[in-house]
mmCIF file with all atom_site columns, C-alpha atoms and ligand atoms in Angstrom:
data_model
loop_
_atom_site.group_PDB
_atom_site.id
_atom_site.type_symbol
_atom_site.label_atom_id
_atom_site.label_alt_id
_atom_site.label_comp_id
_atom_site.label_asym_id
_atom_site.label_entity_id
_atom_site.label_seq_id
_atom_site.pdbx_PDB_ins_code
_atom_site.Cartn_x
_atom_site.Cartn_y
_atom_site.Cartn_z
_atom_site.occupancy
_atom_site.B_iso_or_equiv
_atom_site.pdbx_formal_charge
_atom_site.auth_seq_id
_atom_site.auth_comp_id
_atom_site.auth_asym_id
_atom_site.auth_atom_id
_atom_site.pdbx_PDB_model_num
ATOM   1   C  CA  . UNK A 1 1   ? 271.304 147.365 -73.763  1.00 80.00 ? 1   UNK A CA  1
ATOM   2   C  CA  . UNK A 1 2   ? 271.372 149.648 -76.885  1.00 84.00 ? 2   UNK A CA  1
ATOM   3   C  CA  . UNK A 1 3   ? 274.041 151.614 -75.916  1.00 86.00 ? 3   UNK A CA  1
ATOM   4   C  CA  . UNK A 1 4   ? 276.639 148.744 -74.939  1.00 85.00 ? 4   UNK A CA  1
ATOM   5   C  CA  . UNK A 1 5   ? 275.740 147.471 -78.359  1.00 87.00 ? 5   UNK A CA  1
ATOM   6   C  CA  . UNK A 1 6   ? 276.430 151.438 -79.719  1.00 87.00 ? 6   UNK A CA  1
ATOM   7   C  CA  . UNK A 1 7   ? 279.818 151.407 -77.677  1.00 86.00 ? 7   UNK A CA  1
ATOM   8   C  CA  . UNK A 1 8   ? 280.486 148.112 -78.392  1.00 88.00 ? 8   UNK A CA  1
ATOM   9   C  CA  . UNK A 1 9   ? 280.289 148.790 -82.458  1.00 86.00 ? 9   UNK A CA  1
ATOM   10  C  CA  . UNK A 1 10  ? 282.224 151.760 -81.661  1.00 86.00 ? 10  UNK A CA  1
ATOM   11  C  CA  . UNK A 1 11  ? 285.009 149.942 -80.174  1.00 84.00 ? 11  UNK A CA  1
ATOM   12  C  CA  . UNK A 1 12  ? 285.294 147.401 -82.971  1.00 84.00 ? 12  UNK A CA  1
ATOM   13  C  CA  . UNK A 1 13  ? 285.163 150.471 -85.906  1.00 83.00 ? 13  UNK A CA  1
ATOM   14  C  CA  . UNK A 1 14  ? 288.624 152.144 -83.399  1.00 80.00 ? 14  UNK A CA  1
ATOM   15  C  CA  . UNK A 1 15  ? 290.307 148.645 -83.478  1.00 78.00 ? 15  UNK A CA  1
ATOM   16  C  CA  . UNK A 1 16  ? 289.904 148.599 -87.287  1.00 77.00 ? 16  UNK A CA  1
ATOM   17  C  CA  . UNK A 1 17  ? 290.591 152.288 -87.714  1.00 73.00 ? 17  UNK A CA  1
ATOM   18  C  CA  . UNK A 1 18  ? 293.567 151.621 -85.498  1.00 66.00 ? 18  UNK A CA  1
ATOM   19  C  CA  . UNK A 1 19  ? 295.072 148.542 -87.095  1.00 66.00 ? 19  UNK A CA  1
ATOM   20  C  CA  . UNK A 1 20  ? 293.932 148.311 -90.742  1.00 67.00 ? 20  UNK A CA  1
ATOM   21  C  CA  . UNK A 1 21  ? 293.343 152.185 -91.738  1.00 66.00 ? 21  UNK A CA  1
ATOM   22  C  CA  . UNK A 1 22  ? 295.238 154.134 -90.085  1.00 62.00 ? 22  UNK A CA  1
ATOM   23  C  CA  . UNK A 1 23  ? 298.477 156.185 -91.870  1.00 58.00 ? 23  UNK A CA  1
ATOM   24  C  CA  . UNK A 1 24  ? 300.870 157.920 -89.507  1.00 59.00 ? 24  UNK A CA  1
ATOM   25  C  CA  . UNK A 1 25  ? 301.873 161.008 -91.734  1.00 57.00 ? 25  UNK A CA  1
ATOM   26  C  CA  . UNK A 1 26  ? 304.048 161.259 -94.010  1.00 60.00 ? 26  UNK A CA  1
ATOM   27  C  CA  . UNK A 1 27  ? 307.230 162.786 -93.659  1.00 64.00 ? 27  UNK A CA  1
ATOM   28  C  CA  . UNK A 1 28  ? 308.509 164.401 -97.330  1.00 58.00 ? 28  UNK A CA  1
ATOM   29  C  CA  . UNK A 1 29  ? 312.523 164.348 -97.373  1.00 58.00 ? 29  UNK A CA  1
ATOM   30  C  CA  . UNK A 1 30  ? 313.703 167.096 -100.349 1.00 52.00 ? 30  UNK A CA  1
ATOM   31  C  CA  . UNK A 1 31  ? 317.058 167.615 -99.642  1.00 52.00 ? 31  UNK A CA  1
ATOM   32  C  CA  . UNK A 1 32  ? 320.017 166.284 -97.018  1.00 58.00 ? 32  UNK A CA  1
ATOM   33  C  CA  . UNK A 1 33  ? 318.873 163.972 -94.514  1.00 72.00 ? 33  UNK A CA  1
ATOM   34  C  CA  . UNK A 1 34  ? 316.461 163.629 -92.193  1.00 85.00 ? 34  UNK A CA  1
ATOM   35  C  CA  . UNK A 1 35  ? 316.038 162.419 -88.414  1.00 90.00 ? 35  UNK A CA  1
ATOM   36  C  CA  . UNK A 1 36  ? 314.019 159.866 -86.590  1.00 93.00 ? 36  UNK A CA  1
ATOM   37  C  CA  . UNK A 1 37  ? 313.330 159.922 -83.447  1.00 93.00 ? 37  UNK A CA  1
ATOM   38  C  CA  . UNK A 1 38  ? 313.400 156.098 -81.967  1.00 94.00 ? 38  UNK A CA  1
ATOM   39  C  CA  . UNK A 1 39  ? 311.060 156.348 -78.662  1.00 91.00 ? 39  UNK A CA  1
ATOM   40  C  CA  . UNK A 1 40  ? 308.255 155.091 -76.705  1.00 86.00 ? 40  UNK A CA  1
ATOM   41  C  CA  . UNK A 1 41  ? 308.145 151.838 -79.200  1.00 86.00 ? 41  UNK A CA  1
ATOM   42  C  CA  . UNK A 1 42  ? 307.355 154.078 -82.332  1.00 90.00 ? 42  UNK A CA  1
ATOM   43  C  CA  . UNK A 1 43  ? 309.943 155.869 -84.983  1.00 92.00 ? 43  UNK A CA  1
ATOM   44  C  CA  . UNK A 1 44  ? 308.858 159.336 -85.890  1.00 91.00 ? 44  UNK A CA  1
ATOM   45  C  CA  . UNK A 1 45  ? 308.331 160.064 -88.358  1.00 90.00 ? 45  UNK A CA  1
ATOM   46  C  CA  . UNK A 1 46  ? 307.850 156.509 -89.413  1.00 89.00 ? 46  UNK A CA  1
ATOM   47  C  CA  . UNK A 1 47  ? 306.940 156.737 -93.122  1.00 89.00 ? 47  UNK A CA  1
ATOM   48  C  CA  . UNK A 1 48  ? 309.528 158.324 -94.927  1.00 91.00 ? 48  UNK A CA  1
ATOM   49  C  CA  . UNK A 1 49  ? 309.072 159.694 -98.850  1.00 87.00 ? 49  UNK A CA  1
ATOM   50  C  CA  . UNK A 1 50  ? 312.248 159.912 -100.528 1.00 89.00 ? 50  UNK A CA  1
ATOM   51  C  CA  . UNK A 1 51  ? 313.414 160.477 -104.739 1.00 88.00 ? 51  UNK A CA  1
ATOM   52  C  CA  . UNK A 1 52  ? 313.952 157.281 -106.208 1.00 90.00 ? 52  UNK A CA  1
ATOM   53  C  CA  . UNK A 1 53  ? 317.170 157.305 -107.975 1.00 91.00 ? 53  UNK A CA  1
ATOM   54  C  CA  . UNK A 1 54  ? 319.408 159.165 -105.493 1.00 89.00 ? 54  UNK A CA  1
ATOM   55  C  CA  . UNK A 1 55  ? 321.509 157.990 -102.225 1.00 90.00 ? 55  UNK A CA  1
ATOM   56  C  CA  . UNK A 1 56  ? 319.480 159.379 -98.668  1.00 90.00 ? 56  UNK A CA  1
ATOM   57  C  CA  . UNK A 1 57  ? 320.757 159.925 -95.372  1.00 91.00 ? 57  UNK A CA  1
ATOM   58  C  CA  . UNK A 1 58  ? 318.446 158.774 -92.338  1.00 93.00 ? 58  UNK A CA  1
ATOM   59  C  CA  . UNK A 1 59  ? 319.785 159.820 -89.140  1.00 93.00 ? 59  UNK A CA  1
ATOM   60  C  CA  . UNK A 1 60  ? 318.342 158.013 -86.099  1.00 95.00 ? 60  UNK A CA  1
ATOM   61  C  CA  . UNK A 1 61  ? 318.018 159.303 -82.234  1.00 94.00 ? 61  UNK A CA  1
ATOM   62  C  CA  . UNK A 1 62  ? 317.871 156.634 -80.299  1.00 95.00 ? 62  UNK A CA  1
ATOM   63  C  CA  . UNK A 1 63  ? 316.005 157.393 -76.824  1.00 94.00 ? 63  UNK A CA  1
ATOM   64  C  CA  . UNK A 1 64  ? 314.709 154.519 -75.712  1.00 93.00 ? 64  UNK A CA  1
ATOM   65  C  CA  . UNK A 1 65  ? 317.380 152.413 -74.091  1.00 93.00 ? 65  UNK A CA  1
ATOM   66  C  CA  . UNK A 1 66  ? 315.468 148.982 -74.737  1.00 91.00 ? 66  UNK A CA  1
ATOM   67  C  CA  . UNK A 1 67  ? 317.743 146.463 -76.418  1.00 90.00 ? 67  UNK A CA  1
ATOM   68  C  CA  . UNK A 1 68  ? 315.051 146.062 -79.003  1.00 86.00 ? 68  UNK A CA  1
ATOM   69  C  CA  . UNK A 1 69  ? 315.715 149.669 -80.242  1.00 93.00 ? 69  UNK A CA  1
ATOM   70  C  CA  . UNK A 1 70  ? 319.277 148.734 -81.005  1.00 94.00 ? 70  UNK A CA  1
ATOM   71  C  CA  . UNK A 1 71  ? 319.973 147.766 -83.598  1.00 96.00 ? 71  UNK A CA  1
ATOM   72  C  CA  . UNK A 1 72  ? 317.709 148.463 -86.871  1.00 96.00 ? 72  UNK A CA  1
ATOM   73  C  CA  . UNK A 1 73  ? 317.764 147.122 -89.986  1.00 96.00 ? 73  UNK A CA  1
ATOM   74  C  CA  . UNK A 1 74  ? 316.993 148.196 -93.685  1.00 96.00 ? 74  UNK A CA  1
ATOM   75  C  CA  . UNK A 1 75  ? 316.120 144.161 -95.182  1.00 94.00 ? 75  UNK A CA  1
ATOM   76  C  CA  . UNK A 1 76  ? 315.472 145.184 -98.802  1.00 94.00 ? 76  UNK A CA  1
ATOM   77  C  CA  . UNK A 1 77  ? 319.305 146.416 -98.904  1.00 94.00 ? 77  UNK A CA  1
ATOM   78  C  CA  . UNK A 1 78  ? 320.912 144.237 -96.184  1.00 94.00 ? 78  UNK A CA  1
ATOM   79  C  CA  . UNK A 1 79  ? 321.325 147.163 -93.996  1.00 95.00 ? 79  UNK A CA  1
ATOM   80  C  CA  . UNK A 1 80  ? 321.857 146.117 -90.231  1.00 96.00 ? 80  UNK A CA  1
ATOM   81  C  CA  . UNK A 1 81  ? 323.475 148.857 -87.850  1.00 96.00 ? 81  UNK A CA  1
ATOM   82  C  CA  . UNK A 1 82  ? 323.628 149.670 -84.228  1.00 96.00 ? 82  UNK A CA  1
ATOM   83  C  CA  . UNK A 1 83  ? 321.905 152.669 -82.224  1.00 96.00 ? 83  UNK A CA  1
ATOM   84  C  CA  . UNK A 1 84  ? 323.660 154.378 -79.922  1.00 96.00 ? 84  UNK A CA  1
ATOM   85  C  CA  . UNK A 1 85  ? 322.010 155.425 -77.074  1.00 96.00 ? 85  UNK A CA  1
ATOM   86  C  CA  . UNK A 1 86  ? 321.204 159.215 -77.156  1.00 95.00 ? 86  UNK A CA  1
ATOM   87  C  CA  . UNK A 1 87  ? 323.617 159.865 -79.875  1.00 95.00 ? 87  UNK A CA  1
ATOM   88  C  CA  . UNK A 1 88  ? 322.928 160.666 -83.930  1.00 93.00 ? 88  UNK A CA  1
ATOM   89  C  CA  . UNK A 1 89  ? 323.490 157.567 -85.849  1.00 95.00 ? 89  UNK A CA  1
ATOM   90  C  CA  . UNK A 1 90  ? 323.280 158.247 -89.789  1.00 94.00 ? 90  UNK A CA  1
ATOM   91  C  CA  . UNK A 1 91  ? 323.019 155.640 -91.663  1.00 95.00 ? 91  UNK A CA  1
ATOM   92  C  CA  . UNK A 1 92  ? 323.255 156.039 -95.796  1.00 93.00 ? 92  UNK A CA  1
ATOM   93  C  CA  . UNK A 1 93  ? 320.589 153.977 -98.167  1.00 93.00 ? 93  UNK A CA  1
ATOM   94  C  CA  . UNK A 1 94  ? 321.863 153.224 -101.572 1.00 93.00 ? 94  UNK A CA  1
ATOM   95  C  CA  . UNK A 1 95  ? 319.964 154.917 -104.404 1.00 93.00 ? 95  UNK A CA  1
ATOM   96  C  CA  . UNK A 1 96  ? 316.477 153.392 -104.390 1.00 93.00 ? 96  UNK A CA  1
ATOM   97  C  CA  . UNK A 1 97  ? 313.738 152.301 -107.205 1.00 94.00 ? 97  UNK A CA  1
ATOM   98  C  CA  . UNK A 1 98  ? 310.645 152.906 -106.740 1.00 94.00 ? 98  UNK A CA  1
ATOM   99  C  CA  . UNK A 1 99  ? 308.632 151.192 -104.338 1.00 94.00 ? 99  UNK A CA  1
ATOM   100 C  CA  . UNK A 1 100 ? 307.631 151.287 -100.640 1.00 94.00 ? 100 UNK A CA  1
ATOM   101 C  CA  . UNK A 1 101 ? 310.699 149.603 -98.417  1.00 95.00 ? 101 UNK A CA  1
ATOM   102 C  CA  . UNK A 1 102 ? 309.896 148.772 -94.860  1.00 95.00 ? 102 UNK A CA  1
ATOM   103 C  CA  . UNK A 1 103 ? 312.673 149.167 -91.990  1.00 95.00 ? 103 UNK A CA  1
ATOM   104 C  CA  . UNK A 1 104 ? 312.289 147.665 -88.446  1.00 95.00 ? 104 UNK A CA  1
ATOM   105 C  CA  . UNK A 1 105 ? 314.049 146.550 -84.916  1.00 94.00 ? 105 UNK A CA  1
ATOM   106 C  CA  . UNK A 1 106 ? 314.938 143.067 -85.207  1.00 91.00 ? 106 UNK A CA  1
ATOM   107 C  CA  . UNK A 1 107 ? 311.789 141.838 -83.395  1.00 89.00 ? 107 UNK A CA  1
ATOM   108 C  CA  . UNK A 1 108 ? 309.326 144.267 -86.056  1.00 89.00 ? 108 UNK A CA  1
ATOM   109 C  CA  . UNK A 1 109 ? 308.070 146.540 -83.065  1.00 90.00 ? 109 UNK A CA  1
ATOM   110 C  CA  . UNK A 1 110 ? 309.169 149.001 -84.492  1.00 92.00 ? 110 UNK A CA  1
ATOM   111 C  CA  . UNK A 1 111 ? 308.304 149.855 -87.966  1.00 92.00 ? 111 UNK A CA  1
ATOM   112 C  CA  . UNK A 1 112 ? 308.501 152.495 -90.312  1.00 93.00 ? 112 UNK A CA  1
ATOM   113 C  CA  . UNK A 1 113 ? 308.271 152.425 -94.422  1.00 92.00 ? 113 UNK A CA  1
ATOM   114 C  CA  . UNK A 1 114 ? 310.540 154.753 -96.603  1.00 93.00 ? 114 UNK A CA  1
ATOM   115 C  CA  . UNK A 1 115 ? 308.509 155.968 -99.664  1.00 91.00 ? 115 UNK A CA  1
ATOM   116 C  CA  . UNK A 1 116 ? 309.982 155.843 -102.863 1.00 92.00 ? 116 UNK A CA  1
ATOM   117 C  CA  . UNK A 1 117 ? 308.927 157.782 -105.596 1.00 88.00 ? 117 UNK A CA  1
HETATM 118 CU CU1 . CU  B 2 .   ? 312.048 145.232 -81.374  1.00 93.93 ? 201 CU  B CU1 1
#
């Protein structure tokens, strides 16, 4: 009985870790552009830090030929474009303040945050 209780807290503390603490790594853009990977229902890198004040370049790879990784979009600058299957897709961000900016597929499954500082 002890130990279904240990495994059972256990379980609960990865769910939290999982959902509520956990940071995918950061991903530190310095110069030119960078490229995400859009796959398996995650973009990688997924949070992005960029220099505020100055244009960047995000190029996406689409691989996963869902329709939900088709199209994503950029909200906080009313940024909407199409993925390509399999091909480079760049897609230039206007120069940012600073502030944390989130970027998704239209249905939020996949999410990433660009970093601005
Ligand atoms: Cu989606």
């Amino acid at each position: 009985m002890m130990i279904i209780n240990i495994l059972g807290l256990l379980l609960i503390g990865l769910i939290v870790w999982w959902f509520w603490l956990y940071k995918p790594r950061e991903v530190i853009v310095s110069e030119g552009a960078i490229t995400v990977m859009v796959e398996d229902g995650t973009y990688q890198p997924s949070r992005i830090k960029l220099a505020a004040g100055e244009p960047a370049t995000i190029r996406f790879m689409r691989k996963d030929a869902s329709p939900c990784a088709g199209t994503v979009l950029f909200s906080d600058f009313d940024v909407s474009e199409e993925l390509p299957l399999n091909q480079f897709k760049s897609i230039v961000l206007p120069a940012m303040e600073k502030g944390e900016y989130a970027f998704s597929c239209q249905m939020q499954m996949y999410r990433g945050t660009l970093l601005v500082e």
